[in-house]
GROMACS .gro file of C-alpha atoms in nm:
model
  242
    1MET     CA    1  -1.361   3.031  -0.708
    2LYS     CA    2  -0.984   3.028  -0.742
    3PRO     CA    3  -0.845   2.977  -1.094
    4ALA     CA    4  -0.695   2.636  -1.171
    5GLU     CA    5  -0.343   2.780  -1.193
    6ALA     CA    6  -0.364   2.914  -0.837
    7ILE     CA    7  -0.491   2.582  -0.704
    8LEU     CA    8  -0.211   2.394  -0.878
    9ARG     CA    9   0.047   2.634  -0.733
   10GLU     CA   10  -0.099   2.577  -0.387
   11ILE     CA   11  -0.074   2.198  -0.429
   12GLU     CA   12   0.284   2.224  -0.556
   13ALA     CA   13   0.377   2.441  -0.256
   14ALA     CA   14   0.228   2.181  -0.020
   15PHE     CA   15   0.434   1.911  -0.194
   16GLU     CA   16   0.750   2.121  -0.159
   17ARG     CA   17   0.695   2.150   0.217
   18GLU     CA   18   0.654   1.775   0.264
   19PRO     CA   19   0.997   1.610   0.319
   20HIS     CA   20   0.876   1.272   0.187
   21ILE     CA   21   0.801   1.428  -0.154
   22ASN     CA   22   1.099   1.538  -0.364
   23LEU     CA   23   0.968   1.711  -0.677
   24HIS     CA   24   1.321   1.799  -0.792
   25VAL     CA   25   1.421   1.433  -0.825
   26TRP     CA   26   1.072   1.290  -0.881
   27PRO     CA   27   0.872   1.551  -1.075
   28LEU     CA   28   0.495   1.508  -1.100
   29GLN     CA   29   0.248   1.618  -1.365
   30MET     CA   30  -0.074   1.784  -1.247
   31LYS     CA   31  -0.386   1.879  -1.437
   32LEU     CA   32  -0.705   2.029  -1.294
   33ASP     CA   33  -1.027   2.015  -1.493
   34ALA     CA   34  -1.364   2.110  -1.341
   35GLY     CA   35  -1.237   2.033  -0.992
   36ILE     CA   36  -1.092   1.695  -1.087
   37LEU     CA   37  -0.716   1.674  -1.032
   38THR     CA   38  -0.508   1.425  -1.228
   39LEU     CA   39  -0.179   1.336  -1.060
   40GLU     CA   40   0.069   1.151  -1.276
   41GLY     CA   41   0.431   1.044  -1.243
   42GLU     CA   42   0.671   0.820  -1.057
   43VAL     CA   43   0.742   0.865  -0.686
   44GLU     CA   44   1.018   0.724  -0.471
   45HIS     CA   45   0.811   0.524  -0.223
   46ILE     CA   46   0.464   0.453  -0.086
   47ALA     CA   47   0.484   0.741   0.166
   48ALA     CA   48   0.530   0.993  -0.115
   49LYS     CA   49   0.230   0.854  -0.303
   50LYS     CA   50  -0.009   0.851  -0.008
   51LEU     CA   51   0.097   1.193   0.119
   52ALA     CA   52   0.069   1.349  -0.226
   53LEU     CA   53  -0.286   1.220  -0.258
   54GLU     CA   54  -0.376   1.340   0.093
   55LEU     CA   55  -0.229   1.689   0.047
   56ALA     CA   56  -0.396   1.731  -0.291
   57ALA     CA   57  -0.734   1.615  -0.161
   58ALA     CA   58  -0.713   1.866   0.127
   59THR     CA   59  -0.668   2.160  -0.111
   60ALA     CA   60  -0.971   2.384  -0.160
   61GLY     CA   61  -1.097   2.359  -0.514
   62VAL     CA   62  -1.009   1.991  -0.558
   63ASP     CA   63  -1.329   1.783  -0.569
   64GLY     CA   64  -1.179   1.455  -0.687
   65ILE     CA   65  -0.849   1.294  -0.784
   66VAL     CA   66  -0.745   1.067  -1.068
   67ASP     CA   67  -0.453   0.873  -0.923
   68ARG     CA   68  -0.186   0.788  -1.180
   69LEU     CA   69   0.105   0.792  -0.939
   70ARG     CA   70   0.336   0.492  -0.957
   71ILE     CA   71   0.610   0.375  -0.721
   72ALA     CA   72   0.962   0.334  -0.855
   73PRO     CA   73   1.009  -0.046  -0.842
   74ALA     CA   74   1.286  -0.185  -0.624
   75GLU     CA   75   1.356  -0.435  -0.901
   76ALA     CA   76   1.258  -0.442  -1.268
   77MET     CA   77   1.009  -0.726  -1.329
   78GLU     CA   78   0.778  -0.831  -1.607
   79ASP     CA   79   0.406  -0.843  -1.526
   80MET     CA   80   0.406  -1.223  -1.546
   81GLU     CA   81   0.687  -1.244  -1.289
   82ILE     CA   82   0.512  -1.001  -1.052
   83ARG     CA   83   0.187  -1.199  -1.083
   84ASP     CA   84   0.362  -1.527  -1.007
   85HIS     CA   85   0.534  -1.378  -0.700
   86VAL     CA   86   0.205  -1.242  -0.565
   87CYS     CA   87   0.027  -1.573  -0.621
   88ASP     CA   88   0.312  -1.766  -0.457
   89ALA     CA   89   0.294  -1.536  -0.154
   90PHE     CA   90  -0.080  -1.600  -0.126
   91VAL     CA   91  -0.033  -1.977  -0.155
   92GLN     CA   92   0.226  -1.973   0.124
   93GLU     CA   93   0.027  -1.746   0.358
   94PRO     CA   94  -0.138  -1.960   0.631
   95ALA     CA   95  -0.427  -1.714   0.665
   96PHE     CA   96  -0.533  -1.802   0.309
   97ALA     CA   97  -0.510  -2.181   0.344
   98ASP     CA   98  -0.881  -2.226   0.265
   99TYR     CA   99  -0.891  -1.966  -0.012
  100ALA     CA  100  -0.910  -2.030  -0.385
  101ILE     CA  101  -0.651  -1.828  -0.578
  102HIS     CA  102  -0.699  -1.725  -0.942
  103ALA     CA  103  -0.478  -1.525  -1.178
  104LEU     CA  104  -0.558  -1.341  -1.499
  105VAL     CA  105  -0.333  -1.490  -1.769
  106PHE     CA  106  -0.355  -1.355  -2.126
  107GLY     CA  107  -0.707  -1.226  -2.060
  108LYS     CA  108  -0.841  -1.547  -1.904
  109TRP     CA  109  -0.879  -1.644  -1.540
  110GLU     CA  110  -0.670  -1.947  -1.445
  111SER     CA  111  -0.674  -2.140  -1.120
  112VAL     CA  112  -0.351  -2.116  -0.923
  113ARG     CA  113  -0.502  -2.318  -0.642
  114GLU     CA  114  -0.847  -2.443  -0.568
  115ALA     CA  115  -0.943  -2.457  -0.202
  116PRO     CA  116  -0.882  -2.801  -0.041
  117ARG     CA  117  -1.236  -2.791   0.097
  118GLU     CA  118  -1.532  -2.554   0.083
  119PRO     CA  119  -1.360  -2.220   0.015
  120THR     CA  120  -1.395  -1.942   0.270
  121GLY     CA  121  -1.263  -1.686   0.024
  122LEU     CA  122  -1.128  -1.610  -0.320
  123LEU     CA  123  -0.827  -1.404  -0.422
  124GLN     CA  124  -0.798  -1.283  -0.781
  125VAL     CA  125  -0.470  -1.138  -0.908
  126GLU     CA  126  -0.424  -0.924  -1.218
  127VAL     CA  127  -0.105  -0.738  -1.314
  128ALA     CA  128  -0.069  -0.481  -1.592
  129GLY     CA  129   0.214  -0.231  -1.629
  130GLY     CA  130   0.348  -0.327  -1.287
  131ILE     CA  131   0.014  -0.242  -1.125
  132VAL     CA  132  -0.129  -0.525  -0.914
  133THR     CA  133  -0.509  -0.534  -0.896
  134LEU     CA  134  -0.660  -0.756  -0.628
  135ASN     CA  135  -1.022  -0.866  -0.628
  136GLY     CA  136  -1.226  -1.144  -0.475
  137ARG     CA  137  -1.366  -1.189  -0.127
  138VAL     CA  138  -1.219  -1.248   0.218
  139THR     CA  139  -1.363  -1.300   0.563
  140SER     CA  140  -1.199  -1.009   0.747
  141LEU     CA  141  -1.039  -0.668   0.711
  142SER     CA  142  -0.710  -0.810   0.834
  143HIS     CA  143  -0.709  -1.063   0.548
  144LYS     CA  144  -0.768  -0.784   0.296
  145ARG     CA  145  -0.483  -0.588   0.446
  146ILE     CA  146  -0.244  -0.885   0.452
  147ALA     CA  147  -0.317  -0.953   0.084
  148GLY     CA  148  -0.240  -0.593  -0.005
  149VAL     CA  149   0.090  -0.587   0.186
  150LEU     CA  150   0.204  -0.918   0.035
  151ALA     CA  151   0.145  -0.767  -0.309
  152TRP     CA  152   0.338  -0.453  -0.215
  153TRP     CA  153   0.630  -0.664  -0.092
  154VAL     CA  154   0.695  -0.796  -0.444
  155PRO     CA  155   0.993  -0.581  -0.557
  156GLY     CA  156   0.851  -0.511  -0.904
  157SER     CA  157   0.511  -0.379  -0.787
  158ARG     CA  158   0.451  -0.018  -0.889
  159ASP     CA  159   0.106   0.013  -0.735
  160VAL     CA  160  -0.152  -0.209  -0.563
  161VAL     CA  161  -0.523  -0.157  -0.620
  162ASN     CA  162  -0.701  -0.348  -0.345
  163GLY     CA  163  -1.061  -0.411  -0.446
  164ILE     CA  164  -1.113  -0.720  -0.232
  165GLU     CA  165  -1.459  -0.744  -0.072
  166ILE     CA  166  -1.508  -0.833   0.294
  167ILE     CA  167  -1.793  -1.077   0.352
  168PRO     CA  168  -1.965  -1.022   0.586
  169PRO     CA  169  -1.879  -0.649   0.593
  170GLU     CA  170  -1.681  -0.518   0.890
  171GLU     CA  171  -1.661  -0.167   1.030
  172ASP     CA  172  -1.308  -0.030   1.026
  173ASN     CA  173  -1.148   0.153   1.319
  174ASP     CA  174  -0.811   0.247   1.466
  175ASP     CA  175  -0.785  -0.076   1.666
  176GLU     CA  176  -0.827  -0.281   1.347
  177ILE     CA  177  -0.550  -0.081   1.180
  178THR     CA  178  -0.322  -0.117   1.483
  179ASP     CA  179  -0.368  -0.494   1.487
  180ALA     CA  180  -0.303  -0.515   1.113
  181VAL     CA  181   0.020  -0.315   1.133
  182ARG     CA  182   0.142  -0.532   1.423
  183LEU     CA  183   0.062  -0.845   1.224
  184VAL     CA  184   0.246  -0.717   0.916
  185LEU     CA  185   0.554  -0.623   1.121
  186GLU     CA  186   0.553  -0.971   1.274
  187LYS     CA  187   0.539  -1.127   0.927
  188ASP     CA  188   0.828  -0.920   0.791
  189PRO     CA  189   1.142  -1.135   0.827
  190PHE     CA  190   1.362  -0.823   0.809
  191VAL     CA  191   1.200  -0.651   1.108
  192ASN     CA  192   1.223  -0.751   1.475
  193ALA     CA  193   0.866  -0.673   1.575
  194SER     CA  194   0.921  -0.770   1.940
  195GLN     CA  195   1.102  -0.441   1.997
  196LEU     CA  196   0.833  -0.225   1.835
  197ARG     CA  197   0.515  -0.064   1.966
  198VAL     CA  198   0.228   0.038   1.740
  199SER     CA  199  -0.057   0.281   1.805
  200CYS     CA  200  -0.311   0.445   1.577
  201ARG     CA  201  -0.539   0.744   1.604
  202ASP     CA  202  -0.757   0.877   1.322
  203ARG     CA  203  -0.573   0.648   1.076
  204VAL     CA  204  -0.235   0.794   1.177
  205VAL     CA  205   0.000   0.515   1.285
  206THR     CA  206   0.280   0.584   1.533
  207LEU     CA  207   0.578   0.350   1.565
  208ASP     CA  208   0.783   0.348   1.887
  209GLY     CA  209   1.069   0.129   2.002
  210ALA     CA  210   1.425   0.046   1.904
  211VAL     CA  211   1.589  -0.103   1.596
  212PRO     CA  212   1.955  -0.189   1.535
  213LYS     CA  213   1.993  -0.029   1.189
  214PRO     CA  214   1.856   0.268   0.992
  215LYS     CA  215   1.743   0.030   0.717
  216GLU     CA  216   1.520  -0.161   0.960
  217LYS     CA  217   1.368   0.168   1.077
  218ASP     CA  218   1.283   0.255   0.716
  219MET     CA  219   1.145  -0.093   0.644
  220ALA     CA  220   0.917  -0.086   0.949
  221GLU     CA  221   0.780   0.252   0.840
  222ALA     CA  222   0.724   0.126   0.485
  223ASP     CA  223   0.534  -0.176   0.622
  224ALA     CA  224   0.298   0.055   0.809
  225TRP     CA  225   0.243   0.270   0.498
  226TYR     CA  226   0.161  -0.041   0.294
  227VAL     CA  227  -0.136  -0.125   0.518
  228PHE     CA  228  -0.468  -0.039   0.356
  229GLY     CA  229  -0.639   0.249   0.538
  230VAL     CA  230  -0.326   0.409   0.688
  231ASP     CA  231  -0.317   0.780   0.604
  232LYS     CA  232   0.005   0.878   0.780
  233VAL     CA  233   0.296   0.721   0.970
  234VAL     CA  234   0.487   0.887   1.253
  235ASN     CA  235   0.818   0.705   1.287
  236ARG     CA  236   0.960   0.751   1.637
  237LEU     CA  237   1.184   0.444   1.624
  238VAL     CA  238   1.532   0.498   1.764
  239ILE     CA  239   1.844   0.326   1.637
  240VAL     CA  240   2.031   0.134   1.906
  241GLU     CA  241   2.325  -0.055   1.761
  242SER     CA  242   2.398  -0.385   1.930
   0.00000   0.00000   0.00000
């Protein structure tokens, strides 16, 4: 068995080779104890977080990971403000029209909205330290994924823990992920989804098509990364200025 120091050096080298992870600007703390790796620190974006977790998990000698990576928020927000934004997004989302929405306020669950008729689902929102935790139940994988992305879109969110149950359970696959990414891109008002093509294989999403600005290319890629279950994004979008 390799010593812990050698395993940590191997992980750090893998991080150095990954262009989405910049340890010089965004240093991470790593600790390995009995095969359990604790990753802690702030990263620039969702891609850096997911890739760091994937690279670490693929390293021999790592049996489990404690994820304490947080995203640098696009805007500083108090937990209460983040919670309200997430709840507002859920209230306005047509897919959740029949869902009850509850929020944890000062340690007690409060109703943001009760379903207008027999509820088909329940969304529970808790925010602590900029980390959004989602629980409850929904009727499809796509609804779980939409909820997660809407929470990520709040500028103050530093992480989203999506514990929503799917009732009845559904089996996930690449087609489900492809459909979810397409749906998210269509919902993003800053992305022209009509010019984009999405494919997925083994949880790796590939984006093809044309966008008018580099910022839109980056936003489309971020949207794909935000989708629950996506392990990697290959961004082949080209910039064609109008």
